[in-house]
């Protein structure tokens, strides 16, 4: 809480929140409380301690309940998987353990043993333990959500929920290979609190299940989260990647005003000096023939008709007399026909 209050005082954005942002933060806080109540523990040791402490409180509550109201009760707990290290336990108040002996002919330790066998057999049959690929996918999703890969709030602490979508972009993708260039230098954000001893890489490339579980616990608890970088930190990353930038040499015409640099159109190559050859080539160029019309198709299908010439011209000098005789004969025939 002290870290959150200090962050609120230092960041002006947290002091002037809109109604929508306040609702989103309250929803994230409620989800975070549910995760703490119902979230899976990181390993068997943590699960065993949780069961022992919780069952001890239950024992005290049942005893106090009997003292206040006189209501007898009993409770039992067992491990849910054969690989768990949880110790089966039984507690009762008001002599409730005698109910098992008188009714079922079983002692309380025998009932606990049967209950443990049933729970382990049921877990093997109906429920599979989470695989490493499942945990890797959850880690990748938590990292992407904090960077800005989703519009939905995610179950992290309230300060982490506000830093979600820290880049202000919804299409940002996480880069592990070029992390410093694509994320730190380009976006100005950094993933802080990466668990020590775990190499920084994509969760899918982390092969040890203990390392993946540690990373998931750090992301879920808010220890590993995104934070904005200062200008000095960004400049330091830039120097690490590109070195100190060199200043350019001053140009000799730096103080002179330069106009636009427009390219001249080339007209000599486009138009030839002697227009004869160019015009002749354009005139004699074959024209593209389009699709023939329907009337032209029909005309092409009709056979040609024979036409007789009234006069037959001959350019040969020897045939001039014969052509004249033919013309006179035709004239006589026409005259006789008219007279008759």
PDB file of C-alpha atoms in Angstrom, residues 17-309:
ATOM      1  CA  UNK A  17      -8.588   9.866 -13.091  1.00  0.00           C
ATOM      2  CA  UNK A  18     -11.797   9.765 -15.063  1.00  0.00           C
ATOM      3  CA  UNK A  19     -14.855   7.777 -13.995  1.00  0.00           C
ATOM      4  CA  UNK A  20     -14.092   5.025 -16.511  1.00  0.00           C
ATOM      5  CA  UNK A  21     -10.508   4.707 -15.268  1.00  0.00           C
ATOM      6  CA  UNK A  22     -11.659   4.514 -11.640  1.00  0.00           C
ATOM      7  CA  UNK A  23     -14.119   1.736 -12.513  1.00  0.00           C
ATOM      8  CA  UNK A  24     -11.392  -0.150 -14.374  1.00  0.00           C
ATOM      9  CA  UNK A  25      -9.038   0.136 -11.410  1.00  0.00           C
ATOM     10  CA  UNK A  26     -11.702  -1.017  -8.943  1.00  0.00           C
ATOM     11  CA  UNK A  27     -12.502  -3.979 -11.171  1.00  0.00           C
ATOM     12  CA  UNK A  28      -8.821  -4.880 -11.388  1.00  0.00           C
ATOM     13  CA  UNK A  29      -8.515  -4.625  -7.594  1.00  0.00           C
ATOM     14  CA  UNK A  30     -11.489  -6.952  -7.116  1.00  0.00           C
ATOM     15  CA  UNK A  31     -10.026  -9.455  -9.559  1.00  0.00           C
ATOM     16  CA  UNK A  32      -6.669  -9.250  -7.793  1.00  0.00           C
ATOM     17  CA  UNK A  33      -8.323 -10.121  -4.472  1.00  0.00           C
ATOM     18  CA  UNK A  34     -10.014 -13.099  -6.089  1.00  0.00           C
ATOM     19  CA  UNK A  35      -6.668 -14.254  -7.464  1.00  0.00           C
ATOM     20  CA  UNK A  36      -5.095 -14.067  -4.029  1.00  0.00           C
ATOM     21  CA  UNK A  37      -7.973 -16.074  -2.570  1.00  0.00           C
ATOM     22  CA  UNK A  38      -8.285 -18.644  -5.359  1.00  0.00           C
ATOM     23  CA  UNK A  39      -4.982 -18.462  -7.256  1.00  0.00           C
ATOM     24  CA  UNK A  40      -2.811 -21.566  -7.450  1.00  0.00           C
ATOM     25  CA  UNK A  41       0.326 -21.684  -5.317  1.00  0.00           C
ATOM     26  CA  UNK A  42       3.724 -21.702  -6.940  1.00  0.00           C
ATOM     27  CA  UNK A  43       4.894 -25.124  -5.678  1.00  0.00           C
ATOM     28  CA  UNK A  44       4.020 -27.998  -3.332  1.00  0.00           C
ATOM     29  CA  UNK A  45       5.713 -26.384  -0.352  1.00  0.00           C
ATOM     30  CA  UNK A  46       3.619 -23.242  -0.619  1.00  0.00           C
ATOM     31  CA  UNK A  47       0.457 -25.312  -1.077  1.00  0.00           C
ATOM     32  CA  UNK A  48       1.267 -27.412   2.001  1.00  0.00           C
ATOM     33  CA  UNK A  49       1.785 -24.326   4.175  1.00  0.00           C
ATOM     34  CA  UNK A  50      -1.447 -22.802   2.911  1.00  0.00           C
ATOM     35  CA  UNK A  51      -3.445 -25.944   3.743  1.00  0.00           C
ATOM     36  CA  UNK A  52      -1.875 -26.277   7.203  1.00  0.00           C
ATOM     37  CA  UNK A  53      -2.515 -22.652   8.167  1.00  0.00           C
ATOM     38  CA  UNK A  54      -6.059 -22.640   6.798  1.00  0.00           C
ATOM     39  CA  UNK A  55      -7.029 -25.919   8.453  1.00  0.00           C
ATOM     40  CA  UNK A  56      -5.658 -24.680  11.757  1.00  0.00           C
ATOM     41  CA  UNK A  57      -7.973 -21.682  11.552  1.00  0.00           C
ATOM     42  CA  UNK A  58     -10.887 -23.999  10.678  1.00  0.00           C
ATOM     43  CA  UNK A  59     -10.168 -26.118  13.750  1.00  0.00           C
ATOM     44  CA  UNK A  60     -10.245 -23.043  15.951  1.00  0.00           C
ATOM     45  CA  UNK A  61     -13.421 -21.738  14.327  1.00  0.00           C
ATOM     46  CA  UNK A  62     -15.252 -25.062  14.795  1.00  0.00           C
ATOM     47  CA  UNK A  63     -14.224 -25.214  18.439  1.00  0.00           C
ATOM     48  CA  UNK A  64     -15.372 -21.655  19.053  1.00  0.00           C
ATOM     49  CA  UNK A  65     -18.614 -22.363  17.225  1.00  0.00           C
ATOM     50  CA  UNK A  66     -19.359 -25.304  19.509  1.00  0.00           C
ATOM     51  CA  UNK A  67     -18.579 -23.234  22.588  1.00  0.00           C
ATOM     52  CA  UNK A  68     -20.919 -20.468  21.466  1.00  0.00           C
ATOM     53  CA  UNK A  69     -23.798 -22.495  20.066  1.00  0.00           C
ATOM     54  CA  UNK A  70     -23.309 -26.114  21.146  1.00  0.00           C
ATOM     55  CA  UNK A  71     -23.368 -27.332  17.517  1.00  0.00           C
ATOM     56  CA  UNK A  72     -21.096 -30.365  16.934  1.00  0.00           C
ATOM     57  CA  UNK A  73     -19.171 -30.555  13.653  1.00  0.00           C
ATOM     58  CA  UNK A  74     -16.229 -32.224  11.977  1.00  0.00           C
ATOM     59  CA  UNK A  75     -13.964 -31.477   8.995  1.00  0.00           C
ATOM     60  CA  UNK A  76     -11.297 -33.351   7.085  1.00  0.00           C
ATOM     61  CA  UNK A  77      -8.786 -32.422   4.401  1.00  0.00           C
ATOM     62  CA  UNK A  78      -6.604 -34.463   2.069  1.00  0.00           C
ATOM     63  CA  UNK A  79      -4.182 -33.980  -0.767  1.00  0.00           C
ATOM     64  CA  UNK A  80      -5.716 -33.824  -4.219  1.00  0.00           C
ATOM     65  CA  UNK A  81      -2.891 -35.520  -6.123  1.00  0.00           C
ATOM     66  CA  UNK A  82      -0.411 -38.283  -5.374  1.00  0.00           C
ATOM     67  CA  UNK A  83       2.508 -35.868  -5.951  1.00  0.00           C
ATOM     68  CA  UNK A  84       1.240 -33.335  -3.420  1.00  0.00           C
ATOM     69  CA  UNK A  85       2.924 -33.106  -0.017  1.00  0.00           C
ATOM     70  CA  UNK A  86      -0.212 -32.053   1.903  1.00  0.00           C
ATOM     71  CA  UNK A  87      -0.749 -33.963   5.148  1.00  0.00           C
ATOM     72  CA  UNK A  88      -4.318 -35.341   5.530  1.00  0.00           C
ATOM     73  CA  UNK A  89      -5.983 -34.044   8.687  1.00  0.00           C
ATOM     74  CA  UNK A  90      -9.187 -34.461  10.666  1.00  0.00           C
ATOM     75  CA  UNK A  91     -10.805 -32.254  13.299  1.00  0.00           C
ATOM     76  CA  UNK A  92     -14.063 -32.364  15.211  1.00  0.00           C
ATOM     77  CA  UNK A  93     -15.919 -30.634  18.002  1.00  0.00           C
ATOM     78  CA  UNK A  94     -18.606 -31.781  20.433  1.00  0.00           C
ATOM     79  CA  UNK A  95     -17.758 -35.492  20.043  1.00  0.00           C
ATOM     80  CA  UNK A  96     -18.688 -35.591  16.353  1.00  0.00           C
ATOM     81  CA  UNK A  97     -16.000 -38.205  15.654  1.00  0.00           C
ATOM     82  CA  UNK A  98     -18.114 -40.807  17.503  1.00  0.00           C
ATOM     83  CA  UNK A  99     -20.741 -40.454  14.798  1.00  0.00           C
ATOM     84  CA  UNK A 100     -18.406 -42.096  12.296  1.00  0.00           C
ATOM     85  CA  UNK A 101     -17.598 -44.991  14.594  1.00  0.00           C
ATOM     86  CA  UNK A 102     -21.201 -45.696  15.606  1.00  0.00           C
ATOM     87  CA  UNK A 103     -22.725 -45.280  12.167  1.00  0.00           C
ATOM     88  CA  UNK A 104     -20.053 -46.414   9.675  1.00  0.00           C
ATOM     89  CA  UNK A 105     -17.949 -48.543  12.028  1.00  0.00           C
ATOM     90  CA  UNK A 106     -14.883 -46.546  11.033  1.00  0.00           C
ATOM     91  CA  UNK A 107     -12.436 -44.539  13.033  1.00  0.00           C
ATOM     92  CA  UNK A 108     -11.603 -40.989  12.024  1.00  0.00           C
ATOM     93  CA  UNK A 109      -8.124 -41.943  10.713  1.00  0.00           C
ATOM     94  CA  UNK A 110      -9.696 -44.681   8.542  1.00  0.00           C
ATOM     95  CA  UNK A 111     -12.176 -42.189   7.109  1.00  0.00           C
ATOM     96  CA  UNK A 112      -9.339 -39.795   6.282  1.00  0.00           C
ATOM     97  CA  UNK A 113      -7.408 -42.591   4.569  1.00  0.00           C
ATOM     98  CA  UNK A 114     -10.389 -43.596   2.427  1.00  0.00           C
ATOM     99  CA  UNK A 115     -11.040 -39.966   1.562  1.00  0.00           C
ATOM    100  CA  UNK A 116      -7.402 -39.509   0.471  1.00  0.00           C
ATOM    101  CA  UNK A 117      -7.553 -42.575  -1.790  1.00  0.00           C
ATOM    102  CA  UNK A 118     -10.774 -41.359  -3.379  1.00  0.00           C
ATOM    103  CA  UNK A 119      -9.423 -37.836  -3.983  1.00  0.00           C
ATOM    104  CA  UNK A 120      -6.177 -39.021  -5.610  1.00  0.00           C
ATOM    105  CA  UNK A 121      -7.946 -41.558  -7.835  1.00  0.00           C
ATOM    106  CA  UNK A 122     -10.481 -38.954  -8.905  1.00  0.00           C
ATOM    107  CA  UNK A 123      -7.746 -36.435  -9.737  1.00  0.00           C
ATOM    108  CA  UNK A 124      -5.893 -38.900 -11.943  1.00  0.00           C
ATOM    109  CA  UNK A 125      -9.068 -39.906 -13.750  1.00  0.00           C
ATOM    110  CA  UNK A 126     -10.792 -36.581 -14.323  1.00  0.00           C
ATOM    111  CA  UNK A 127      -8.227 -33.821 -14.063  1.00  0.00           C
ATOM    112  CA  UNK A 128      -4.843 -33.403 -15.673  1.00  0.00           C
ATOM    113  CA  UNK A 129      -2.110 -31.443 -13.965  1.00  0.00           C
ATOM    114  CA  UNK A 130      -1.120 -28.209 -15.741  1.00  0.00           C
ATOM    115  CA  UNK A 131       1.662 -28.813 -18.245  1.00  0.00           C
ATOM    116  CA  UNK A 132       4.644 -26.593 -18.860  1.00  0.00           C
ATOM    117  CA  UNK A 133       3.187 -25.420 -22.165  1.00  0.00           C
ATOM    118  CA  UNK A 134       0.055 -24.211 -20.359  1.00  0.00           C
ATOM    119  CA  UNK A 135       2.082 -22.191 -17.847  1.00  0.00           C
ATOM    120  CA  UNK A 136       4.256 -20.778 -20.653  1.00  0.00           C
ATOM    121  CA  UNK A 137       1.158 -19.574 -22.472  1.00  0.00           C
ATOM    122  CA  UNK A 138      -0.159 -17.884 -19.329  1.00  0.00           C
ATOM    123  CA  UNK A 139       3.168 -16.057 -18.826  1.00  0.00           C
ATOM    124  CA  UNK A 140       3.196 -14.827 -22.420  1.00  0.00           C
ATOM    125  CA  UNK A 141      -0.376 -13.586 -22.044  1.00  0.00           C
ATOM    126  CA  UNK A 142       0.398 -11.665 -18.842  1.00  0.00           C
ATOM    127  CA  UNK A 143       3.414  -9.972 -20.444  1.00  0.00           C
ATOM    128  CA  UNK A 144       1.433  -9.032 -23.556  1.00  0.00           C
ATOM    129  CA  UNK A 145      -1.458  -7.669 -21.482  1.00  0.00           C
ATOM    130  CA  UNK A 146       0.838  -5.408 -19.491  1.00  0.00           C
ATOM    131  CA  UNK A 147       2.526  -4.127 -22.647  1.00  0.00           C
ATOM    132  CA  UNK A 148      -0.774  -3.278 -24.299  1.00  0.00           C
ATOM    133  CA  UNK A 149      -1.828  -6.312 -26.285  1.00  0.00           C
ATOM    134  CA  UNK A 150      -5.440  -6.289 -25.053  1.00  0.00           C
ATOM    135  CA  UNK A 151      -8.147  -3.824 -24.109  1.00  0.00           C
ATOM    136  CA  UNK A 152      -9.436  -5.984 -21.246  1.00  0.00           C
ATOM    137  CA  UNK A 153      -8.139  -5.457 -17.686  1.00  0.00           C
ATOM    138  CA  UNK A 154      -6.239  -8.368 -16.219  1.00  0.00           C
ATOM    139  CA  UNK A 155      -6.010  -9.702 -12.644  1.00  0.00           C
ATOM    140  CA  UNK A 156      -2.897  -7.908 -11.416  1.00  0.00           C
ATOM    141  CA  UNK A 157      -2.545  -5.412  -8.541  1.00  0.00           C
ATOM    142  CA  UNK A 158      -4.081  -1.980  -8.934  1.00  0.00           C
ATOM    143  CA  UNK A 159      -0.859  -0.213  -9.880  1.00  0.00           C
ATOM    144  CA  UNK A 160      -0.078  -2.894 -12.445  1.00  0.00           C
ATOM    145  CA  UNK A 161      -3.595  -2.607 -13.813  1.00  0.00           C
ATOM    146  CA  UNK A 162      -3.075   1.113 -14.384  1.00  0.00           C
ATOM    147  CA  UNK A 163       0.218   0.451 -16.154  1.00  0.00           C
ATOM    148  CA  UNK A 164      -1.554  -1.987 -18.464  1.00  0.00           C
ATOM    149  CA  UNK A 165      -1.596  -0.679 -22.000  1.00  0.00           C
ATOM    150  CA  UNK A 166       1.307   1.488 -20.863  1.00  0.00           C
ATOM    151  CA  UNK A 167       2.238   2.272 -24.430  1.00  0.00           C
ATOM    152  CA  UNK A 168      -1.252   3.475 -25.323  1.00  0.00           C
ATOM    153  CA  UNK A 169      -1.321   1.132 -28.318  1.00  0.00           C
ATOM    154  CA  UNK A 170      -3.390  -2.006 -28.731  1.00  0.00           C
ATOM    155  CA  UNK A 171      -1.357  -3.574 -31.537  1.00  0.00           C
ATOM    156  CA  UNK A 172       2.036  -3.720 -29.802  1.00  0.00           C
ATOM    157  CA  UNK A 173       3.795  -7.070 -29.942  1.00  0.00           C
ATOM    158  CA  UNK A 174       6.426  -8.225 -27.488  1.00  0.00           C
ATOM    159  CA  UNK A 175       9.946  -8.649 -28.871  1.00  0.00           C
ATOM    160  CA  UNK A 176      12.425 -10.810 -26.982  1.00  0.00           C
ATOM    161  CA  UNK A 177      15.199 -11.081 -29.588  1.00  0.00           C
ATOM    162  CA  UNK A 178      15.579  -7.314 -30.094  1.00  0.00           C
ATOM    163  CA  UNK A 179      14.101  -6.286 -26.744  1.00  0.00           C
ATOM    164  CA  UNK A 180      16.284  -3.217 -26.131  1.00  0.00           C
ATOM    165  CA  UNK A 181      15.748  -1.784 -29.610  1.00  0.00           C
ATOM    166  CA  UNK A 182      12.075  -2.588 -30.210  1.00  0.00           C
ATOM    167  CA  UNK A 183      10.744  -2.145 -26.662  1.00  0.00           C
ATOM    168  CA  UNK A 184      13.035  -0.029 -24.483  1.00  0.00           C
ATOM    169  CA  UNK A 185      14.377   2.346 -27.140  1.00  0.00           C
ATOM    170  CA  UNK A 186      11.309   2.581 -29.369  1.00  0.00           C
ATOM    171  CA  UNK A 187       8.503   2.502 -26.778  1.00  0.00           C
ATOM    172  CA  UNK A 188      10.294   3.846 -23.708  1.00  0.00           C
ATOM    173  CA  UNK A 189       9.079   1.104 -21.334  1.00  0.00           C
ATOM    174  CA  UNK A 190      10.903  -1.616 -19.424  1.00  0.00           C
ATOM    175  CA  UNK A 191       9.903  -4.941 -17.850  1.00  0.00           C
ATOM    176  CA  UNK A 192      11.176  -4.711 -14.265  1.00  0.00           C
ATOM    177  CA  UNK A 193      11.364  -7.409 -11.609  1.00  0.00           C
ATOM    178  CA  UNK A 194      12.320 -10.362 -13.823  1.00  0.00           C
ATOM    179  CA  UNK A 195      13.100 -13.276 -11.445  1.00  0.00           C
ATOM    180  CA  UNK A 196      16.801 -13.680 -10.714  1.00  0.00           C
ATOM    181  CA  UNK A 197      18.476 -16.770 -12.109  1.00  0.00           C
ATOM    182  CA  UNK A 198      16.034 -17.076 -15.018  1.00  0.00           C
ATOM    183  CA  UNK A 199      17.399 -16.032 -18.430  1.00  0.00           C
ATOM    184  CA  UNK A 200      15.429 -13.278 -20.128  1.00  0.00           C
ATOM    185  CA  UNK A 201      13.725 -15.012 -23.037  1.00  0.00           C
ATOM    186  CA  UNK A 202      10.310 -15.858 -24.372  1.00  0.00           C
ATOM    187  CA  UNK A 203       8.391 -18.041 -21.890  1.00  0.00           C
ATOM    188  CA  UNK A 204       8.105 -20.692 -24.577  1.00  0.00           C
ATOM    189  CA  UNK A 205      11.915 -21.010 -24.621  1.00  0.00           C
ATOM    190  CA  UNK A 206      12.188 -21.543 -20.834  1.00  0.00           C
ATOM    191  CA  UNK A 207      12.340 -25.318 -20.430  1.00  0.00           C
ATOM    192  CA  UNK A 208      12.467 -25.774 -16.640  1.00  0.00           C
ATOM    193  CA  UNK A 209       9.008 -25.938 -15.101  1.00  0.00           C
ATOM    194  CA  UNK A 210      10.282 -24.429 -11.834  1.00  0.00           C
ATOM    195  CA  UNK A 211      11.540 -21.352 -13.712  1.00  0.00           C
ATOM    196  CA  UNK A 212       8.262 -20.985 -15.592  1.00  0.00           C
ATOM    197  CA  UNK A 213       6.269 -21.251 -12.364  1.00  0.00           C
ATOM    198  CA  UNK A 214       8.495 -18.630 -10.700  1.00  0.00           C
ATOM    199  CA  UNK A 215       7.966 -16.286 -13.635  1.00  0.00           C
ATOM    200  CA  UNK A 216       4.205 -16.785 -13.503  1.00  0.00           C
ATOM    201  CA  UNK A 217       4.132 -16.068  -9.768  1.00  0.00           C
ATOM    202  CA  UNK A 218       6.160 -12.874 -10.279  1.00  0.00           C
ATOM    203  CA  UNK A 219       3.844 -11.681 -13.044  1.00  0.00           C
ATOM    204  CA  UNK A 220       0.667 -12.546 -11.151  1.00  0.00           C
ATOM    205  CA  UNK A 221       1.782 -10.935  -7.897  1.00  0.00           C
ATOM    206  CA  UNK A 222       2.964  -7.744  -9.584  1.00  0.00           C
ATOM    207  CA  UNK A 223       6.637  -8.143  -8.684  1.00  0.00           C
ATOM    208  CA  UNK A 224       7.464  -8.334 -12.394  1.00  0.00           C
ATOM    209  CA  UNK A 225       5.716  -5.487 -14.174  1.00  0.00           C
ATOM    210  CA  UNK A 226       6.082  -2.817 -16.846  1.00  0.00           C
ATOM    211  CA  UNK A 227       7.286   0.676 -15.983  1.00  0.00           C
ATOM    212  CA  UNK A 228       8.078   3.807 -17.970  1.00  0.00           C
ATOM    213  CA  UNK A 229      11.689   4.798 -18.575  1.00  0.00           C
ATOM    214  CA  UNK A 230      13.249   8.192 -17.989  1.00  0.00           C
ATOM    215  CA  UNK A 231      14.963  10.179 -20.725  1.00  0.00           C
ATOM    216  CA  UNK A 232      18.366   9.372 -19.224  1.00  0.00           C
ATOM    217  CA  UNK A 233      17.627   5.645 -19.267  1.00  0.00           C
ATOM    218  CA  UNK A 234      16.508   5.794 -22.902  1.00  0.00           C
ATOM    219  CA  UNK A 235      19.664   7.715 -23.887  1.00  0.00           C
ATOM    220  CA  UNK A 236      21.782   5.135 -22.091  1.00  0.00           C
ATOM    221  CA  UNK A 237      20.140   2.320 -24.055  1.00  0.00           C
ATOM    222  CA  UNK A 238      20.677   4.263 -27.282  1.00  0.00           C
ATOM    223  CA  UNK A 239      24.380   4.631 -26.520  1.00  0.00           C
ATOM    224  CA  UNK A 240      24.647   0.922 -25.775  1.00  0.00           C
ATOM    225  CA  UNK A 241      23.089   0.026 -29.112  1.00  0.00           C
ATOM    226  CA  UNK A 242      24.472   2.708 -31.450  1.00  0.00           C
ATOM    227  CA  UNK A 243      27.268   4.379 -29.501  1.00  0.00           C
ATOM    228  CA  UNK A 244      27.754   8.136 -29.186  1.00  0.00           C
ATOM    229  CA  UNK A 245      26.313   9.860 -32.250  1.00  0.00           C
ATOM    230  CA  UNK A 246      28.791  11.999 -34.258  1.00  0.00           C
ATOM    231  CA  UNK A 247      27.913  15.587 -35.171  1.00  0.00           C
ATOM    232  CA  UNK A 248      27.709  16.310 -38.887  1.00  0.00           C
ATOM    233  CA  UNK A 249      30.142  18.722 -40.526  1.00  0.00           C
ATOM    234  CA  UNK A 250      28.702  22.164 -41.210  1.00  0.00           C
ATOM    235  CA  UNK A 251      27.908  22.808 -44.862  1.00  0.00           C
ATOM    236  CA  UNK A 252      29.567  25.666 -46.687  1.00  0.00           C
ATOM    237  CA  UNK A 253      26.176  27.028 -47.827  1.00  0.00           C
ATOM    238  CA  UNK A 254      24.400  26.472 -44.516  1.00  0.00           C
ATOM    239  CA  UNK A 255      23.236  30.096 -44.224  1.00  0.00           C
ATOM    240  CA  UNK A 256      22.120  30.377 -47.838  1.00  0.00           C
ATOM    241  CA  UNK A 257      18.531  29.880 -48.853  1.00  0.00           C
ATOM    242  CA  UNK A 258      18.089  26.996 -51.258  1.00  0.00           C
ATOM    243  CA  UNK A 259      15.084  26.659 -53.504  1.00  0.00           C
ATOM    244  CA  UNK A 260      13.362  23.494 -54.608  1.00  0.00           C
ATOM    245  CA  UNK A 261      15.456  21.122 -56.673  1.00  0.00           C
ATOM    246  CA  UNK A 262      13.272  20.336 -59.654  1.00  0.00           C
ATOM    247  CA  UNK A 263      14.386  18.133 -62.495  1.00  0.00           C
ATOM    248  CA  UNK A 264      14.194  19.539 -66.020  1.00  0.00           C
ATOM    249  CA  UNK A 265      12.009  17.803 -68.506  1.00  0.00           C
ATOM    250  CA  UNK A 266      13.851  16.185 -71.380  1.00  0.00           C
ATOM    251  CA  UNK A 267      12.342  17.426 -74.642  1.00  0.00           C
ATOM    252  CA  UNK A 268      15.202  16.631 -77.048  1.00  0.00           C
ATOM    253  CA  UNK A 269      14.756  12.900 -76.843  1.00  0.00           C
ATOM    254  CA  UNK A 270      10.975  13.047 -76.924  1.00  0.00           C
ATOM    255  CA  UNK A 271      10.713  15.130 -80.203  1.00  0.00           C
ATOM    256  CA  UNK A 272      13.131  14.390 -83.094  1.00  0.00           C
ATOM    257  CA  UNK A 273      14.732  17.302 -84.941  1.00  0.00           C
ATOM    258  CA  UNK A 274      13.652  16.136 -88.387  1.00  0.00           C
ATOM    259  CA  UNK A 275       9.933  15.563 -88.283  1.00  0.00           C
ATOM    260  CA  UNK A 276       9.855  13.696 -91.601  1.00  0.00           C
ATOM    261  CA  UNK A 277      10.967  10.331 -90.395  1.00  0.00           C
ATOM    262  CA  UNK A 278       8.949  10.542 -87.214  1.00  0.00           C
ATOM    263  CA  UNK A 279       5.759  11.587 -88.995  1.00  0.00           C
ATOM    264  CA  UNK A 280       6.209   8.955 -91.659  1.00  0.00           C
ATOM    265  CA  UNK A 281       6.746   6.277 -89.051  1.00  0.00           C
ATOM    266  CA  UNK A 282       3.644   7.398 -87.199  1.00  0.00           C
ATOM    267  CA  UNK A 283       1.614   7.511 -90.412  1.00  0.00           C
ATOM    268  CA  UNK A 284       2.766   4.120 -91.665  1.00  0.00           C
ATOM    269  CA  UNK A 285       2.397   2.430 -88.300  1.00  0.00           C
ATOM    270  CA  UNK A 286      -0.196  -0.316 -88.506  1.00  0.00           C
ATOM    271  CA  UNK A 287      -3.432   0.552 -86.806  1.00  0.00           C
ATOM    272  CA  UNK A 288      -4.907  -1.795 -84.335  1.00  0.00           C
ATOM    273  CA  UNK A 289      -7.848  -3.618 -85.755  1.00  0.00           C
ATOM    274  CA  UNK A 290     -10.785  -3.842 -83.448  1.00  0.00           C
ATOM    275  CA  UNK A 291     -13.516  -6.391 -83.326  1.00  0.00           C
ATOM    276  CA  UNK A 292     -15.452  -6.494 -86.654  1.00  0.00           C
ATOM    277  CA  UNK A 293     -19.047  -5.361 -86.625  1.00  0.00           C
ATOM    278  CA  UNK A 294     -21.973  -7.707 -87.196  1.00  0.00           C
ATOM    279  CA  UNK A 295     -22.754  -6.205 -90.629  1.00  0.00           C
ATOM    280  CA  UNK A 296     -19.183  -6.826 -91.742  1.00  0.00           C
ATOM    281  CA  UNK A 297     -19.415 -10.446 -90.683  1.00  0.00           C
ATOM    282  CA  UNK A 298     -22.628 -10.937 -92.673  1.00  0.00           C
ATOM    283  CA  UNK A 299     -21.149  -9.236 -95.762  1.00  0.00           C
ATOM    284  CA  UNK A 300     -18.137 -11.515 -95.626  1.00  0.00           C
ATOM    285  CA  UNK A 301     -20.410 -14.591 -95.694  1.00  0.00           C
ATOM    286  CA  UNK A 302     -22.233 -13.525 -98.946  1.00  0.00           C
ATOM    287  CA  UNK A 303     -20.479 -14.778-102.161  1.00  0.00           C
ATOM    288  CA  UNK A 304     -19.277 -12.030-104.587  1.00  0.00           C
ATOM    289  CA  UNK A 305     -21.586 -11.167-107.549  1.00  0.00           C
ATOM    290  CA  UNK A 306     -20.358 -10.975-111.184  1.00  0.00           C
ATOM    291  CA  UNK A 307     -20.452  -7.532-112.829  1.00  0.00           C
ATOM    292  CA  UNK A 308     -19.927  -7.019-116.649  1.00  0.00           C
ATOM    293  CA  UNK A 309     -18.198  -3.906-117.847  1.00  0.00           C
TER     294      UNK A 309
END
